[in-house]
PDB file of C-alpha atoms in Angstrom:
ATOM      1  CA  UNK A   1      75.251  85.857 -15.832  1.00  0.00           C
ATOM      2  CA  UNK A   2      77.475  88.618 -17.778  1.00  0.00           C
ATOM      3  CA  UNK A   3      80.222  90.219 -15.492  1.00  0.00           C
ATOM      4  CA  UNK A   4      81.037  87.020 -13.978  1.00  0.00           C
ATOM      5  CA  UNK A   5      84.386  88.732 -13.271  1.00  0.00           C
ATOM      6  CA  UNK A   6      82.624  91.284 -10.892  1.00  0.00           C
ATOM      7  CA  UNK A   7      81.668  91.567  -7.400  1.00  0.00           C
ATOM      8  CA  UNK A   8      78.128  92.886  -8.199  1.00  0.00           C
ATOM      9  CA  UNK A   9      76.594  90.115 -10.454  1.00  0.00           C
ATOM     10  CA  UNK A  10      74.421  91.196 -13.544  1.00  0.00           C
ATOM     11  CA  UNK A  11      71.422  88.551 -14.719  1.00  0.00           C
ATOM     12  CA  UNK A  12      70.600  88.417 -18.413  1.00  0.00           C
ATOM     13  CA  UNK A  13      67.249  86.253 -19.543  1.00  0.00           C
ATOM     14  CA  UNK A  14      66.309  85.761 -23.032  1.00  0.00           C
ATOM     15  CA  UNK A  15      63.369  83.895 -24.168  1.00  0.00           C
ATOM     16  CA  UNK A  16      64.564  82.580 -27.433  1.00  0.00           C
ATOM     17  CA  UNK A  17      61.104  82.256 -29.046  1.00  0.00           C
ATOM     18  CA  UNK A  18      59.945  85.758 -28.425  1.00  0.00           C
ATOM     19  CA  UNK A  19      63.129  86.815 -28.404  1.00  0.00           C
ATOM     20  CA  UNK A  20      62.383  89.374 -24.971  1.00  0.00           C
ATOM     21  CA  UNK A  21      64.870  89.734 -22.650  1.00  0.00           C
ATOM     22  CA  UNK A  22      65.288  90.715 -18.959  1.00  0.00           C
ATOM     23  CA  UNK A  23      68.228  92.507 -17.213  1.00  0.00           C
ATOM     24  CA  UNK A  24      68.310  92.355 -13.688  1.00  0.00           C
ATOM     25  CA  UNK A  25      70.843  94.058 -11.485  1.00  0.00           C
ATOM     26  CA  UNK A  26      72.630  95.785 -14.054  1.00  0.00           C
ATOM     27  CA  UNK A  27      74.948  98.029 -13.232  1.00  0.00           C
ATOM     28  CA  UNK A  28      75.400 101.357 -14.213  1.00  0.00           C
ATOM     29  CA  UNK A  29      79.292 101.988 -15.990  1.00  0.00           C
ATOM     30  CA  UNK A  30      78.521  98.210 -17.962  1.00  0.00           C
ATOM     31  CA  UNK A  31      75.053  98.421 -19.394  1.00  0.00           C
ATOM     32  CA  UNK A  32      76.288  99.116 -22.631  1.00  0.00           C
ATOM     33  CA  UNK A  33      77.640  96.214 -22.727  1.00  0.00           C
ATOM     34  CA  UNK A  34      74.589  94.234 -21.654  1.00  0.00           C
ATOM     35  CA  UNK A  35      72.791  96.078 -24.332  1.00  0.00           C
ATOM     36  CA  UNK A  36      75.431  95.110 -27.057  1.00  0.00           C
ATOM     37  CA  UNK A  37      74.609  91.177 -25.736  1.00  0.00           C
ATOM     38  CA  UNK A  38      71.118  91.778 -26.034  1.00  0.00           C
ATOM     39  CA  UNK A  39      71.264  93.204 -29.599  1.00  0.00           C
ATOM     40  CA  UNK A  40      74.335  90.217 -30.913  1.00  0.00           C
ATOM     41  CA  UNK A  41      71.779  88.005 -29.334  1.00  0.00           C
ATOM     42  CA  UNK A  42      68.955  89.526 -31.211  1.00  0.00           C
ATOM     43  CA  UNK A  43      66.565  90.283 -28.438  1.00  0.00           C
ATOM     44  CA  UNK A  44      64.558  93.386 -27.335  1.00  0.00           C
ATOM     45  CA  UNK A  45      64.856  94.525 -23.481  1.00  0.00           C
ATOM     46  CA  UNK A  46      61.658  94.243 -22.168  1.00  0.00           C
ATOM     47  CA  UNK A  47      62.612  95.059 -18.648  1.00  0.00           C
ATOM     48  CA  UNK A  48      65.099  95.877 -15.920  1.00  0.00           C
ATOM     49  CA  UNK A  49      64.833  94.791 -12.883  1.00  0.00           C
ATOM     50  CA  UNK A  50      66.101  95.506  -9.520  1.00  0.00           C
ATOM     51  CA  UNK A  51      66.356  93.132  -6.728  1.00  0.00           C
ATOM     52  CA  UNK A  52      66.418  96.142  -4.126  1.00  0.00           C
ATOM     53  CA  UNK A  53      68.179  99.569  -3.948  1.00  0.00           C
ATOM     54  CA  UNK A  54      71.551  98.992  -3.943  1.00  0.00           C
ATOM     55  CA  UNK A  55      74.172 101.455  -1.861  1.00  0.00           C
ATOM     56  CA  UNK A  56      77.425  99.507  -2.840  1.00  0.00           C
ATOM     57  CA  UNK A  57      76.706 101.236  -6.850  1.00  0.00           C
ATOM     58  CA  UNK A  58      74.244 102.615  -8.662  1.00  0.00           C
ATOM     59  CA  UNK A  59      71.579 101.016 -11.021  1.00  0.00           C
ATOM     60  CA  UNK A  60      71.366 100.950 -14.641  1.00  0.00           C
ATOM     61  CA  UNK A  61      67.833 100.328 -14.782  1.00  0.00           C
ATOM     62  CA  UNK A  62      66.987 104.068 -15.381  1.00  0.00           C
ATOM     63  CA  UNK A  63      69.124 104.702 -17.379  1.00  0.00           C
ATOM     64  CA  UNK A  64      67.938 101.679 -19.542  1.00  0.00           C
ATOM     65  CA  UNK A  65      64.409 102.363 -19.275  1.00  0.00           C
ATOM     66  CA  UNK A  66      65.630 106.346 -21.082  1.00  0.00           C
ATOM     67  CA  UNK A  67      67.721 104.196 -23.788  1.00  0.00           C
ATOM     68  CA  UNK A  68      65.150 101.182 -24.327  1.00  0.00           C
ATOM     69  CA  UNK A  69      61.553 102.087 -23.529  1.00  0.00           C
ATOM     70  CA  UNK A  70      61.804  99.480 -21.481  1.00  0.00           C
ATOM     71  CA  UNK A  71      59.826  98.804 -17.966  1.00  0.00           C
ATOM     72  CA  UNK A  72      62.204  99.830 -15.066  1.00  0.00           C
ATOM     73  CA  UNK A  73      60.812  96.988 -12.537  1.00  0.00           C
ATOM     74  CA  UNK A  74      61.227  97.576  -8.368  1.00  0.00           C
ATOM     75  CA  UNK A  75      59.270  96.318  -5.637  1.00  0.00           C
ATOM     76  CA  UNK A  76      56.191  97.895  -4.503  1.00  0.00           C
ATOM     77  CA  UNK A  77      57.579 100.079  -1.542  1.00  0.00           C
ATOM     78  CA  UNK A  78      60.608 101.500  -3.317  1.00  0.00           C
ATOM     79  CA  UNK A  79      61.558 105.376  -3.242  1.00  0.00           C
ATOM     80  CA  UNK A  80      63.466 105.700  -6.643  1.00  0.00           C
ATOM     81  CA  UNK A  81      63.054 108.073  -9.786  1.00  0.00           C
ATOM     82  CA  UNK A  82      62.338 106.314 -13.002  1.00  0.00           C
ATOM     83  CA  UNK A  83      60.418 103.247 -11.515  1.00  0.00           C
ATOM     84  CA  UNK A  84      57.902 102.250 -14.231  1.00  0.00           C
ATOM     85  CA  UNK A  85      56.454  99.097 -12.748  1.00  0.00           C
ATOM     86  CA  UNK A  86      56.113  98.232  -9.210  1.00  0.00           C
ATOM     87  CA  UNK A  87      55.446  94.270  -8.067  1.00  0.00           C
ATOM     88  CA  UNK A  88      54.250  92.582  -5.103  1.00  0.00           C
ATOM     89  CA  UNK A  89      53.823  89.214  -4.066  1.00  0.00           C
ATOM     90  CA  UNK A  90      50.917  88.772  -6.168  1.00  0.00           C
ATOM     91  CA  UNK A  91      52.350  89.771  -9.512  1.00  0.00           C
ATOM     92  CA  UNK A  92      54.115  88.145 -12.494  1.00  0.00           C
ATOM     93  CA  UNK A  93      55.613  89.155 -15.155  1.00  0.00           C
ATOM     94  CA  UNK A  94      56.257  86.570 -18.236  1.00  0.00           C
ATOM     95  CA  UNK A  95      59.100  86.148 -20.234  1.00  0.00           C
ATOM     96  CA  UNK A  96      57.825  84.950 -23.209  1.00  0.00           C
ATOM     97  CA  UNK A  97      55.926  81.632 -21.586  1.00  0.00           C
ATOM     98  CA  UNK A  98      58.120  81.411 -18.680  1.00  0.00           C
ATOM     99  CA  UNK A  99      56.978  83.558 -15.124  1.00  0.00           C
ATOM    100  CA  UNK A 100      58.617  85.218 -13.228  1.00  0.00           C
ATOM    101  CA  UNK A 101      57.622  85.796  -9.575  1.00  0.00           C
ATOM    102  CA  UNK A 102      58.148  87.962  -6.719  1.00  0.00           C
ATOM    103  CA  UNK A 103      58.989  87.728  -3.293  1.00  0.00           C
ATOM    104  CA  UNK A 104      59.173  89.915  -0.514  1.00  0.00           C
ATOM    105  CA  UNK A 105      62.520  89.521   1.545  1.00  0.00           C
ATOM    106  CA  UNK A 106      63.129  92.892   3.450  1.00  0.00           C
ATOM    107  CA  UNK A 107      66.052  93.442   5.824  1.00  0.00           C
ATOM    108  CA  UNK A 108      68.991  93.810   3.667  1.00  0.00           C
ATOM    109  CA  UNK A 109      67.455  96.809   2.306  1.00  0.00           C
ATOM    110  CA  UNK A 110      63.323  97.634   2.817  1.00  0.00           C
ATOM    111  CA  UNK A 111      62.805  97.025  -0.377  1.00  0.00           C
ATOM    112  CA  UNK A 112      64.405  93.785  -1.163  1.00  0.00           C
ATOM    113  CA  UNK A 113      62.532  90.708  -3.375  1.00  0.00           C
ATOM    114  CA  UNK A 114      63.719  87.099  -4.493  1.00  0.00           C
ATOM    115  CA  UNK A 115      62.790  86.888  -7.943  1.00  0.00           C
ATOM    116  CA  UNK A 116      61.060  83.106  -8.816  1.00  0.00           C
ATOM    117  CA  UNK A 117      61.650  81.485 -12.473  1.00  0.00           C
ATOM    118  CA  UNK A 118      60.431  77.781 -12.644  1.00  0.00           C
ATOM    119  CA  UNK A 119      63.450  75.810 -10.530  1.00  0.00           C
ATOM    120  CA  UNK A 120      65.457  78.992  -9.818  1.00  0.00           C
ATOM    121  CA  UNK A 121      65.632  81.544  -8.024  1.00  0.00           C
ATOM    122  CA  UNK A 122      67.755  85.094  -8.133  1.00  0.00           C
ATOM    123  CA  UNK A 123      67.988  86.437  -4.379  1.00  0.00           C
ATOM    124  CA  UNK A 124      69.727  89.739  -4.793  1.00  0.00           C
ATOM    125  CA  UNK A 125      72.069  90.551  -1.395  1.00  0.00           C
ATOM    126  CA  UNK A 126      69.197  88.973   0.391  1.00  0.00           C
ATOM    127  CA  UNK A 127      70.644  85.950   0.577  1.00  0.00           C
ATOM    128  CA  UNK A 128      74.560  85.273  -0.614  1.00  0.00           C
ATOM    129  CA  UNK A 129      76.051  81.712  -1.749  1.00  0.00           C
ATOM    130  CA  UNK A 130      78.374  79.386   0.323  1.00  0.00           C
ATOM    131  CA  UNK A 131      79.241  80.447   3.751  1.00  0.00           C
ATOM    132  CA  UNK A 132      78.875  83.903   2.666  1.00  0.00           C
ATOM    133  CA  UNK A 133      75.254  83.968   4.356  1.00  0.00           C
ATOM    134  CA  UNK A 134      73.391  87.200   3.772  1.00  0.00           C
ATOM    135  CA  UNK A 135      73.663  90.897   2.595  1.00  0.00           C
ATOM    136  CA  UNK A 136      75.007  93.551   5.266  1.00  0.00           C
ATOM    137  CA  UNK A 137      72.511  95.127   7.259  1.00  0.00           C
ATOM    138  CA  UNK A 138      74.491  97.823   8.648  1.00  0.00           C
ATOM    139  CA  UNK A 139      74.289  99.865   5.564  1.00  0.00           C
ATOM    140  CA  UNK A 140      71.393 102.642   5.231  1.00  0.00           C
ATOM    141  CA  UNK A 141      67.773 101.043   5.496  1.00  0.00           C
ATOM    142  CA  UNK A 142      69.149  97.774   6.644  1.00  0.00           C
ATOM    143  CA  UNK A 143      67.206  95.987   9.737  1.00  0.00           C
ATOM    144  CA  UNK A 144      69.015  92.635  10.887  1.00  0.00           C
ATOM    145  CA  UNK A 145      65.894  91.486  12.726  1.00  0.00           C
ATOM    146  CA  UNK A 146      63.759  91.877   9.854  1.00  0.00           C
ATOM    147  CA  UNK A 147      66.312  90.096   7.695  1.00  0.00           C
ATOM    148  CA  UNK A 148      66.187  87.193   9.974  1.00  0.00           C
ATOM    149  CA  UNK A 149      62.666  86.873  10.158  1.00  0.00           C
ATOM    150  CA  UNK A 150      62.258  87.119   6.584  1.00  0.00           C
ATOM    151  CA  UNK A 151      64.323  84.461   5.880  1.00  0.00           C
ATOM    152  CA  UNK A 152      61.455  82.075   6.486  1.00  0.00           C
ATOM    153  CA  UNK A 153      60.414  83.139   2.744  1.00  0.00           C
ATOM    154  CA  UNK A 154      63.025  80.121   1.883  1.00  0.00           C
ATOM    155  CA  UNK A 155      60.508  78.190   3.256  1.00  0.00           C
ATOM    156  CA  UNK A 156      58.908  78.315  -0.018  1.00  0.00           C
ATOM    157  CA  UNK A 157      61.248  76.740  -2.604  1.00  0.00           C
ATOM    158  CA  UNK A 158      62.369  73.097  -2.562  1.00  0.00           C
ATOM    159  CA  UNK A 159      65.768  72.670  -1.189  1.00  0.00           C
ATOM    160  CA  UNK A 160      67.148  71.901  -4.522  1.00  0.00           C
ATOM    161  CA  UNK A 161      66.135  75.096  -6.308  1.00  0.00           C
ATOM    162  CA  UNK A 162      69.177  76.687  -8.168  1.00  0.00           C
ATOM    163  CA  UNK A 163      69.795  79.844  -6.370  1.00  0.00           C
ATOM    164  CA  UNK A 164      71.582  82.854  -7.795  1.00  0.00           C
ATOM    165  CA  UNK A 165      72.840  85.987  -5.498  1.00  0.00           C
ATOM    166  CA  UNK A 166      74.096  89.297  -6.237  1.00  0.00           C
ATOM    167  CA  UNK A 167      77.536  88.301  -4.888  1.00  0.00           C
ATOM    168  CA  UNK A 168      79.787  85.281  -4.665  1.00  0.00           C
ATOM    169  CA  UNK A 169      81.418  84.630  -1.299  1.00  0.00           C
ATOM    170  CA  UNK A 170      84.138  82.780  -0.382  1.00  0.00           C
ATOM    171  CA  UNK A 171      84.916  81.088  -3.347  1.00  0.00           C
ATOM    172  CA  UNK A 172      81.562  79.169  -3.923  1.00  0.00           C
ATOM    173  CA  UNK A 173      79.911  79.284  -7.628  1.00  0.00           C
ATOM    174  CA  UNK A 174      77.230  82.144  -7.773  1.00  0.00           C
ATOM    175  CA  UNK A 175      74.552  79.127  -9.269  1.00  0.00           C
ATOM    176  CA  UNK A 176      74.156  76.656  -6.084  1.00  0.00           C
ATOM    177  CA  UNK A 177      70.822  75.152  -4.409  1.00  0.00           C
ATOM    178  CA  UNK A 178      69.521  76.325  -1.785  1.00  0.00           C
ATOM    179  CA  UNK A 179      70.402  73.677   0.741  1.00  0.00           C
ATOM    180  CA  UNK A 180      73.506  74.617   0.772  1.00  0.00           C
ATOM    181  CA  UNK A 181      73.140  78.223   0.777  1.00  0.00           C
ATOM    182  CA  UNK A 182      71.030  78.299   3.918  1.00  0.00           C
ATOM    183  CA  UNK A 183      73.525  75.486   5.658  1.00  0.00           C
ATOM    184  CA  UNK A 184      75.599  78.246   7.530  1.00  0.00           C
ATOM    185  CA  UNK A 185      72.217  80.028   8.349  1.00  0.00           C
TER     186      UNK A 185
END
């Protein structure tokens, strides 16, 4: 995680034997700095990724994707200049030999996924640590009664999958499993 000091919560992946990497929710102001990681790290941005369309600030991925070359990586549905690759539920990508896989979680925003890497999984404002429960749906293109239906997309990770969200609420680490994630739920 780089920003760990933040309220919006930045994911770096590198495969160290390909030496690819994977931003996903960076944010725009700081992805300089992310880059500068990648590069002391020795990697090459492969792509950027964002978990949905965020309206608390504004995404770095296009502005990667002019720096980089890399793919700029939404889900299928989203409305957004710069989008290179679209997913759906179907599609992975691979980080060097790991996958990564998608899942569609809508309410929060309409275009919100969980992203799936073998034991872990990186929910975006879908779903928050703690007590902190889930992303606001009061905000443009949120729909609580979607959001609660969707939910049922847990249903497909063991409860002790290390989960990772966007933001860290009251006090809890932003790496937990999902048991207790979904306790307050």
């Amino acid at each position: 995680m780089l920003h760990g000091d933040s309220w919006a919560k930045t994911y770096l992946l590198i495969d160290e034997e390909s030496k690819q990497a994977i931003l996903i929710d960076s944010v725009f102001g700081r992805h300089e700095y992310d880059l500068s990681v990648i590069q002391a790290r020795g990697a090459t941005l492969q792509h950027a990724i964002a978990t949905h369309t965020h309206a608390d600030h504004v995404t770095a991925c296009f502005d990667l994707r002019e720096k980089t070359g890399c793919e700029y990586v939404m889900w299928k549905d989203t409305v957004s200049l710069g989008i290179s690759k679209f997913v759906d539920e179907d599609d992975v990508l691979m980080l060097g030999k790991t996958p990564l896989k998608f899942h569609f979680s809508p309410g929060h925003t309409n275009d919100s996924m969980i992203i799936e890497i073998p034991g872990h999984i990186l929910t975006g404002d879908f779903l928050f640590n703690g007590e902190g429960g889930v992303g606001r749906d009061d905000l443009p293109s949120g729909r609580p009664k979607i959001h609660f239906e969707a939910l049922s997309v847990l249903n497909r990770f063991d409860d002790e999958v290390k989960t990772s969200c966007d933001m860290v609420c009251m006090g809890m680490s932003c790496n937990s499993v999902l048991k207790c994630c979904t306790t307050c739920l």
